[in-house]
Amino acid sequence: MKSSLRLLPLLAILGLAACNTMAGAGRDIQSGGAALTGEARKTQAQM
């Protein structure tokens, strides 16, 4: 029982870290998509 209570805060911290990592990856992917969209629009305007 004591070991379970000791692991609970650790699991909570790991869960929060994973959420922040995924949020950061989502922002990176979003900025990459925005850059790709911008380049596609430039290319389309040149045609």
JSON list of C-alpha atoms in Angstrom, two decimals:
[
{"chain": "A", "resi": 1, "resn": "MET", "atom": "CA", "xyz": [0.00, 0.00, 0.00]},
{"chain": "A", "resi": 2, "resn": "LYS", "atom": "CA", "xyz": [2.81, 2.43, 0.88]},
{"chain": "A", "resi": 3, "resn": "SER", "atom": "CA", "xyz": [4.62, 1.79, -2.37]},
{"chain": "A", "resi": 4, "resn": "SER", "atom": "CA", "xyz": [1.43, 2.52, -4.30]},
{"chain": "A", "resi": 5, "resn": "LEU", "atom": "CA", "xyz": [1.09, 5.86, -2.54]},
{"chain": "A", "resi": 6, "resn": "ARG", "atom": "CA", "xyz": [4.70, 6.70, -3.35]},
{"chain": "A", "resi": 7, "resn": "LEU", "atom": "CA", "xyz": [4.21, 5.96, -7.03]},
{"chain": "A", "resi": 8, "resn": "LEU", "atom": "CA", "xyz": [1.08, 8.08, -7.38]},
{"chain": "A", "resi": 9, "resn": "PRO", "atom": "CA", "xyz": [2.85, 11.49, -7.46]},
{"chain": "A", "resi": 10, "resn": "LEU", "atom": "CA", "xyz": [5.45, 10.14, -9.86]},
{"chain": "A", "resi": 11, "resn": "LEU", "atom": "CA", "xyz": [2.78, 8.89, -12.24]},
{"chain": "A", "resi": 12, "resn": "ALA", "atom": "CA", "xyz": [0.99, 12.23, -12.04]},
{"chain": "A", "resi": 13, "resn": "ILE", "atom": "CA", "xyz": [4.18, 14.11, -12.94]},
{"chain": "A", "resi": 14, "resn": "LEU", "atom": "CA", "xyz": [4.90, 11.77, -15.84]},
{"chain": "A", "resi": 15, "resn": "GLY", "atom": "CA", "xyz": [1.36, 12.22, -17.11]},
{"chain": "A", "resi": 16, "resn": "LEU", "atom": "CA", "xyz": [1.68, 15.99, -17.07]},
{"chain": "A", "resi": 17, "resn": "ALA", "atom": "CA", "xyz": [5.04, 15.83, -18.82]},
{"chain": "A", "resi": 18, "resn": "ALA", "atom": "CA", "xyz": [3.56, 13.65, -21.55]},
{"chain": "A", "resi": 19, "resn": "CYS", "atom": "CA", "xyz": [0.73, 16.14, -22.08]},
{"chain": "A", "resi": 20, "resn": "ASN", "atom": "CA", "xyz": [3.19, 19.01, -22.45]},
{"chain": "A", "resi": 21, "resn": "THR", "atom": "CA", "xyz": [5.29, 17.00, -24.88]},
{"chain": "A", "resi": 22, "resn": "MET", "atom": "CA", "xyz": [2.29, 16.20, -27.06]},
{"chain": "A", "resi": 23, "resn": "ALA", "atom": "CA", "xyz": [1.13, 19.83, -26.96]},
{"chain": "A", "resi": 24, "resn": "GLY", "atom": "CA", "xyz": [4.58, 20.95, -28.10]},
{"chain": "A", "resi": 25, "resn": "ALA", "atom": "CA", "xyz": [4.58, 18.42, -30.91]},
{"chain": "A", "resi": 26, "resn": "GLY", "atom": "CA", "xyz": [1.16, 19.63, -31.98]},
{"chain": "A", "resi": 27, "resn": "ARG", "atom": "CA", "xyz": [2.40, 23.23, -32.16]},
{"chain": "A", "resi": 28, "resn": "ASP", "atom": "CA", "xyz": [5.45, 22.14, -34.19]},
{"chain": "A", "resi": 29, "resn": "ILE", "atom": "CA", "xyz": [3.29, 20.24, -36.65]},
{"chain": "A", "resi": 30, "resn": "GLN", "atom": "CA", "xyz": [0.89, 23.17, -36.91]},
{"chain": "A", "resi": 31, "resn": "SER", "atom": "CA", "xyz": [3.69, 25.63, -37.70]},
{"chain": "A", "resi": 32, "resn": "GLY", "atom": "CA", "xyz": [5.09, 23.21, -40.29]},
{"chain": "A", "resi": 33, "resn": "GLY", "atom": "CA", "xyz": [1.66, 23.00, -41.92]},
{"chain": "A", "resi": 34, "resn": "ALA", "atom": "CA", "xyz": [1.37, 26.78, -41.96]},
{"chain": "A", "resi": 35, "resn": "ALA", "atom": "CA", "xyz": [4.75, 27.08, -43.68]},
{"chain": "A", "resi": 36, "resn": "LEU", "atom": "CA", "xyz": [3.75, 24.47, -46.24]},
{"chain": "A", "resi": 37, "resn": "THR", "atom": "CA", "xyz": [0.47, 26.28, -46.92]},
{"chain": "A", "resi": 38, "resn": "GLY", "atom": "CA", "xyz": [2.32, 29.56, -47.40]},
{"chain": "A", "resi": 39, "resn": "GLU", "atom": "CA", "xyz": [4.72, 28.03, -49.91]},
{"chain": "A", "resi": 40, "resn": "ALA", "atom": "CA", "xyz": [1.86, 26.36, -51.78]},
{"chain": "A", "resi": 41, "resn": "ARG", "atom": "CA", "xyz": [0.07, 29.71, -52.07]},
{"chain": "A", "resi": 42, "resn": "LYS", "atom": "CA", "xyz": [3.23, 31.41, -53.36]},
{"chain": "A", "resi": 43, "resn": "THR", "atom": "CA", "xyz": [3.70, 28.69, -55.97]},
{"chain": "A", "resi": 44, "resn": "GLN", "atom": "CA", "xyz": [0.06, 28.89, -57.03]},
{"chain": "A", "resi": 45, "resn": "ALA", "atom": "CA", "xyz": [0.28, 32.68, -57.40]},
{"chain": "A", "resi": 46, "resn": "GLN", "atom": "CA", "xyz": [3.33, 32.33, -59.66]},
{"chain": "A", "resi": 47, "resn": "MET", "atom": "CA", "xyz": [1.51, 29.98, -62.04]}
]
